């Protein structure tokens, strides 16, 4: 984990998260990709990584196509394991300080225009209620931690790669995925004194079901089909985030604006995916 280092009723479209009011310490845990930002955080840095010689054009296209397939069908265990293998193979031998420098230098140009306005508002509402905000992602900590800081999060939890002599070895020390996310949340809650039954969690993917079940107030954001089914069966809120804006436009005090409910990624995302696929075919073939 990297340290930068709402309760009785669930939130509806016309409610803001309930304040702590002197009660137990609580937190809101948010998945990053497709929940807070409208793109894979790792894929977002493809252009600067390419320009710095860390990856090839073929790698960019392969990663983009994988993300397109996951957008259409949702990620399952096998897909996440393949992504894990792809990550380790791609990063082996990279200089850690070079990666950190690229991320820090390009963060605001690359990521801040991708932040969902609804997610930024949600984070602001939770903070206004005195709740810690924790970004939880399967992407690498060198990418996740700076994004979390830019979002004003209290903590970041992400995948950690093994480093030797300043470079990635290709091994993973901690894969922040599935049950790993849930365990990391329980450990952080024990250290920080969070009452998990009063905490909140948000994700778009069925692979984050362990994380969502860890807290008392889970919600599905732009869910894949499997997570939408699970959310409806359990009576969890289903939220639709659809307006990426620049984070610079969201650093004001929260307005208490209502979030839209129901509907997942929908036809607009599928159309965007189809366009992506069309562009990829032109580039590859």
Coordinates of C-alpha atoms in Angstrom, one line a residue:
X1 CA 0.0 0.0 0.0
X2 CA 1.0 3.5 -0.6
X3 CA 0.3 6.4 1.8
X4 CA 0.7 9.8 0.2
X5 CA 2.2 9.0 1.5
X6 CA -22.2 7.2 3.8
X7 CA -25.3 5.6 8.1
X8 CA -28.5 3.8 8.4
X9 CA -29.9 4.3 4.9
X10 CA -28.2 4.2 1.6
X11 CA -27.7 7.3 -0.4
X12 CA -30.2 8.2 -3.1
X13 CA -30.0 10.6 -6.1
X14 CA -31.3 13.4 -3.9
X15 CA -29.1 12.8 -0.9
X16 CA -25.6 13.6 0.1
X17 CA -23.5 11.3 2.3
X18 CA -24.5 11.4 6.0
X19 CA -22.0 13.2 8.2
X20 CA -20.2 11.5 10.9
X21 CA -21.6 13.8 13.6
X22 CA -19.0 12.7 16.2
X23 CA -19.5 9.0 15.5
X24 CA -16.9 6.4 14.6
X25 CA -14.2 7.2 12.0
X26 CA -15.3 6.3 8.5
X27 CA -14.0 6.3 5.0
X28 CA -15.1 6.1 1.4
X29 CA -13.2 3.6 -0.8
X30 CA -13.3 4.3 -4.5
X31 CA -12.0 2.2 -7.4
X32 CA -10.2 4.4 -9.9
X33 CA -10.6 3.2 -13.5
X34 CA -14.1 3.8 -14.9
X35 CA -15.3 4.9 -11.5
X36 CA -13.4 8.0 -10.8
X37 CA -11.8 8.5 -14.1
X38 CA -13.2 7.7 -17.6
X39 CA -10.3 5.6 -18.7
X40 CA -7.7 3.0 -17.6
X41 CA -5.2 5.0 -15.5
X42 CA -2.3 3.0 -16.8
X43 CA -3.5 3.3 -20.4
X44 CA -3.9 7.1 -20.0
X45 CA -0.1 7.4 -19.8
X46 CA 0.5 5.4 -22.9
X47 CA 1.4 8.5 -25.0
X48 CA 4.1 9.8 -22.6
X49 CA 5.4 6.3 -22.0
X50 CA 5.7 5.8 -25.7
X51 CA 7.4 9.2 -26.3
X52 CA 10.0 8.3 -23.6
X53 CA 10.7 4.9 -25.1
X54 CA 9.3 2.7 -22.4
X55 CA 6.7 1.1 -24.6
X56 CA 6.2 0.5 -28.3
X57 CA 3.4 1.5 -30.6
X58 CA 2.3 -2.2 -30.8
X59 CA 2.1 -2.3 -27.0
X60 CA -0.2 0.8 -27.0
X61 CA -2.5 -0.8 -29.5
X62 CA -2.6 -4.1 -27.7
X63 CA -3.4 -2.5 -24.4
X64 CA -6.1 -0.2 -26.0
X65 CA -7.8 -3.2 -27.6
X66 CA -7.8 -5.1 -24.3
X67 CA -9.4 -2.1 -22.5
X68 CA -12.0 -2.0 -25.3
X69 CA -13.0 -5.6 -24.8
X70 CA -13.2 -5.1 -21.0
X71 CA -15.4 -2.1 -21.5
X72 CA -17.8 -4.1 -23.6
X73 CA -18.0 -7.3 -21.5
X74 CA -16.7 -6.3 -18.1
X75 CA -13.5 -7.8 -16.5
X76 CA -13.5 -11.3 -15.1
X77 CA -10.9 -13.2 -13.2
X78 CA -9.1 -14.6 -16.2
X79 CA -9.0 -11.2 -17.9
X80 CA -7.5 -9.6 -14.9
X81 CA -4.9 -12.3 -14.6
X82 CA -4.0 -11.8 -18.2
X83 CA -3.7 -8.0 -17.5
X84 CA -1.5 -8.9 -14.6
X85 CA 0.9 -10.9 -16.8
X86 CA 0.8 -8.2 -19.4
X87 CA 1.7 -5.6 -16.8
X88 CA 4.7 -7.5 -15.4
X89 CA 6.1 -8.4 -18.8
X90 CA 5.7 -4.8 -20.0
X91 CA 7.3 -3.2 -16.9
X92 CA 10.3 -5.5 -16.5
X93 CA 13.5 -3.5 -16.6
X94 CA 11.8 -0.1 -16.4
X95 CA 13.6 2.5 -14.3
X96 CA 11.4 3.4 -11.4
X97 CA 12.5 7.0 -11.1
X98 CA 11.9 7.6 -14.8
X99 CA 8.3 6.3 -14.4
X100 CA 7.7 8.5 -11.4
X101 CA 9.1 11.5 -13.3
X102 CA 6.9 10.9 -16.4
X103 CA 3.8 10.5 -14.2
X104 CA 4.5 13.7 -12.2
X105 CA 5.3 15.8 -15.3
X106 CA 2.3 14.7 -17.3
X107 CA -0.3 14.0 -14.6
X108 CA -2.5 17.1 -15.0
X109 CA -2.4 17.1 -18.8
X110 CA -3.1 13.3 -19.0
X111 CA -5.5 12.5 -16.1
X112 CA -7.3 15.6 -14.8
X113 CA -9.4 16.0 -18.0
X114 CA -10.7 12.4 -17.4
X115 CA -12.1 12.8 -13.9
X116 CA -15.9 12.3 -13.8
X117 CA -17.6 15.4 -12.5
X118 CA -19.9 13.2 -10.5
X119 CA -17.0 11.4 -8.9
X120 CA -15.2 14.7 -8.0
X121 CA -18.5 15.9 -6.4
X122 CA -18.8 12.6 -4.5
X123 CA -15.3 12.9 -3.1
X124 CA -15.9 16.5 -2.0
X125 CA -19.2 15.5 -0.3
X126 CA -17.5 12.7 1.6
X127 CA -14.7 15.0 2.7
X128 CA -17.2 17.6 3.8
X129 CA -18.9 14.9 6.0
X130 CA -15.5 14.4 7.7
X131 CA -14.9 11.0 6.0
X132 CA -11.5 9.9 4.7
X133 CA -11.3 9.1 1.0
X134 CA -9.2 6.1 -0.2
X135 CA -8.5 5.4 -3.8
X136 CA -8.1 1.7 -4.5
X137 CA -6.7 0.4 -7.8
X138 CA -5.1 -2.5 -9.5
X139 CA -2.8 -0.1 -11.4
X140 CA 0.7 0.5 -10.1
X141 CA 1.3 2.7 -7.1
X142 CA 3.6 5.0 -9.0
X143 CA 0.5 6.0 -11.1
X144 CA -2.2 5.7 -8.5
X145 CA -0.6 7.7 -5.6
X146 CA -0.1 10.9 -7.6
X147 CA -3.7 10.7 -9.0
X148 CA -5.0 10.1 -5.4
X149 CA -3.1 13.2 -4.2
X150 CA -4.5 15.3 -7.0
X151 CA -8.0 14.2 -6.1
X152 CA -7.5 15.1 -2.5
X153 CA -7.7 11.5 -1.3
X154 CA -6.4 10.6 2.2
X155 CA -4.8 7.3 1.2
X156 CA -4.0 5.3 -2.0
X157 CA -3.9 1.5 -2.3
X158 CA -2.4 0.1 -5.4
X159 CA -0.4 -2.8 -6.9
X160 CA 3.2 -2.8 -5.8
X161 CA 6.0 -4.1 -8.1
X162 CA 9.2 -5.6 -6.8
X163 CA 12.2 -3.2 -7.4
X164 CA 15.9 -4.2 -7.5
X165 CA 18.7 -1.8 -8.3
X166 CA 16.2 0.9 -9.2
X167 CA 14.3 -1.1 -11.9
X168 CA 11.2 -3.3 -11.9
X169 CA 12.1 -7.1 -11.7
X170 CA 8.8 -8.2 -13.3
X171 CA 7.5 -9.6 -10.0
X172 CA 4.6 -8.3 -8.1
X173 CA 4.9 -7.8 -4.3
X174 CA 1.1 -7.0 -3.9
X175 CA -1.6 -7.3 -6.5
X176 CA -4.4 -4.9 -5.5
X177 CA -7.2 -6.9 -7.1
X178 CA -10.2 -8.9 -5.9
X179 CA -9.8 -10.3 -2.4
X180 CA -6.5 -8.4 -2.2
X181 CA -8.4 -5.1 -2.3
X182 CA -10.7 -6.3 0.5
X183 CA -7.8 -7.4 2.7
X184 CA -6.0 -4.1 2.2
X185 CA -9.1 -2.2 3.2
X186 CA -9.5 -4.3 6.4
X187 CA -5.9 -3.7 7.3
X188 CA -6.1 0.0 6.7
X189 CA -9.4 0.1 8.7
X190 CA -7.7 -1.6 11.6
X191 CA -4.8 0.9 11.5
X192 CA -7.0 4.0 11.1
X193 CA -9.9 2.9 13.3
X194 CA -12.5 2.9 10.6
X195 CA -15.9 1.3 11.4
X196 CA -16.3 -0.6 8.1
X197 CA -20.1 -1.1 8.7
X198 CA -20.4 2.6 8.4
X199 CA -18.0 3.0 5.4
X200 CA -18.8 3.4 1.7
X201 CA -17.3 1.8 -1.4
X202 CA -17.8 2.4 -5.1
X203 CA -16.7 0.3 -8.1
X204 CA -17.7 -0.5 -11.7
X205 CA -16.5 -4.1 -11.8
X206 CA -17.7 -7.5 -10.6
X207 CA -14.1 -8.2 -9.7
X208 CA -14.4 -5.7 -6.9
X209 CA -17.3 -7.6 -5.2
X210 CA -15.0 -8.5 -2.3
X211 CA -14.2 -4.8 -1.7
X212 CA -17.9 -3.8 -1.9
X213 CA -18.9 -6.5 0.5
X214 CA -16.4 -5.3 3.0
X215 CA -18.3 -2.1 3.8
X216 CA -21.8 -1.3 5.1
X217 CA -22.7 1.0 2.2
X218 CA -21.5 -0.3 -1.2
X219 CA -22.6 1.2 -4.6
X220 CA -22.1 0.3 -8.2
X221 CA -20.8 3.0 -10.6
X222 CA -21.2 2.4 -14.3
X223 CA -21.3 -1.3 -13.5
X224 CA -20.6 -4.1 -15.8
X225 CA -23.5 -6.6 -16.4
X226 CA -22.5 -9.0 -13.6
X227 CA -22.1 -6.2 -11.0
X228 CA -25.4 -4.5 -12.0
X229 CA -27.1 -7.8 -11.4
X230 CA -25.5 -8.2 -8.0
X231 CA -26.3 -4.6 -7.1
X232 CA -29.9 -4.9 -8.0
X233 CA -30.2 -8.2 -6.1
X234 CA -28.8 -6.6 -3.0
X235 CA -30.6 -3.3 -3.2
X236 CA -27.3 -1.3 -3.7
X237 CA -27.4 2.1 -5.4
X238 CA -26.5 2.0 -9.1
X239 CA -24.9 5.3 -10.1
X240 CA -24.1 6.6 -13.6
X241 CA -21.1 8.9 -14.0
X242 CA -20.8 10.3 -17.5
X243 CA -19.3 13.8 -17.5
X244 CA -15.5 13.9 -17.6
X245 CA -14.2 17.3 -16.7
X246 CA -10.9 18.9 -15.8
X247 CA -10.1 18.5 -12.1
X248 CA -8.9 22.1 -12.1
X249 CA -12.6 23.1 -12.5
X250 CA -13.6 21.0 -9.5
X251 CA -11.3 22.3 -6.8
X252 CA -14.1 24.5 -5.3
X253 CA -16.3 23.7 -2.3
X254 CA -18.9 21.0 -2.9
X255 CA -22.2 22.3 -4.1
X256 CA -24.3 19.4 -2.9
X257 CA -25.5 18.7 -6.5
X258 CA -27.4 15.5 -6.9
X259 CA -25.9 12.5 -8.7
X260 CA -27.7 10.7 -11.4
X261 CA -28.9 7.2 -10.6
X262 CA -29.4 4.0 -12.6
X263 CA -28.1 3.1 -16.0
X264 CA -24.6 1.7 -16.6
X265 CA -22.2 2.7 -19.2
X266 CA -24.9 2.5 -21.8
X267 CA -25.1 3.0 -25.6
X268 CA -22.7 6.0 -25.6
X269 CA -19.9 4.0 -24.1
X270 CA -20.5 1.2 -26.5
X271 CA -20.5 3.6 -29.4
X272 CA -17.2 5.1 -28.1
X273 CA -15.8 1.6 -27.9
X274 CA -16.8 0.8 -31.5
X275 CA -15.1 4.0 -32.6
X276 CA -12.0 3.0 -30.7
X277 CA -12.0 -0.5 -32.3
X278 CA -12.4 1.1 -35.8
X279 CA -9.5 3.4 -35.2
X280 CA -7.3 0.6 -33.9
X281 CA -8.1 -1.5 -37.0
X282 CA -6.9 1.3 -39.2
X283 CA -3.7 1.7 -37.2
X284 CA -2.9 -2.0 -37.0
X285 CA -4.0 -3.1 -40.4

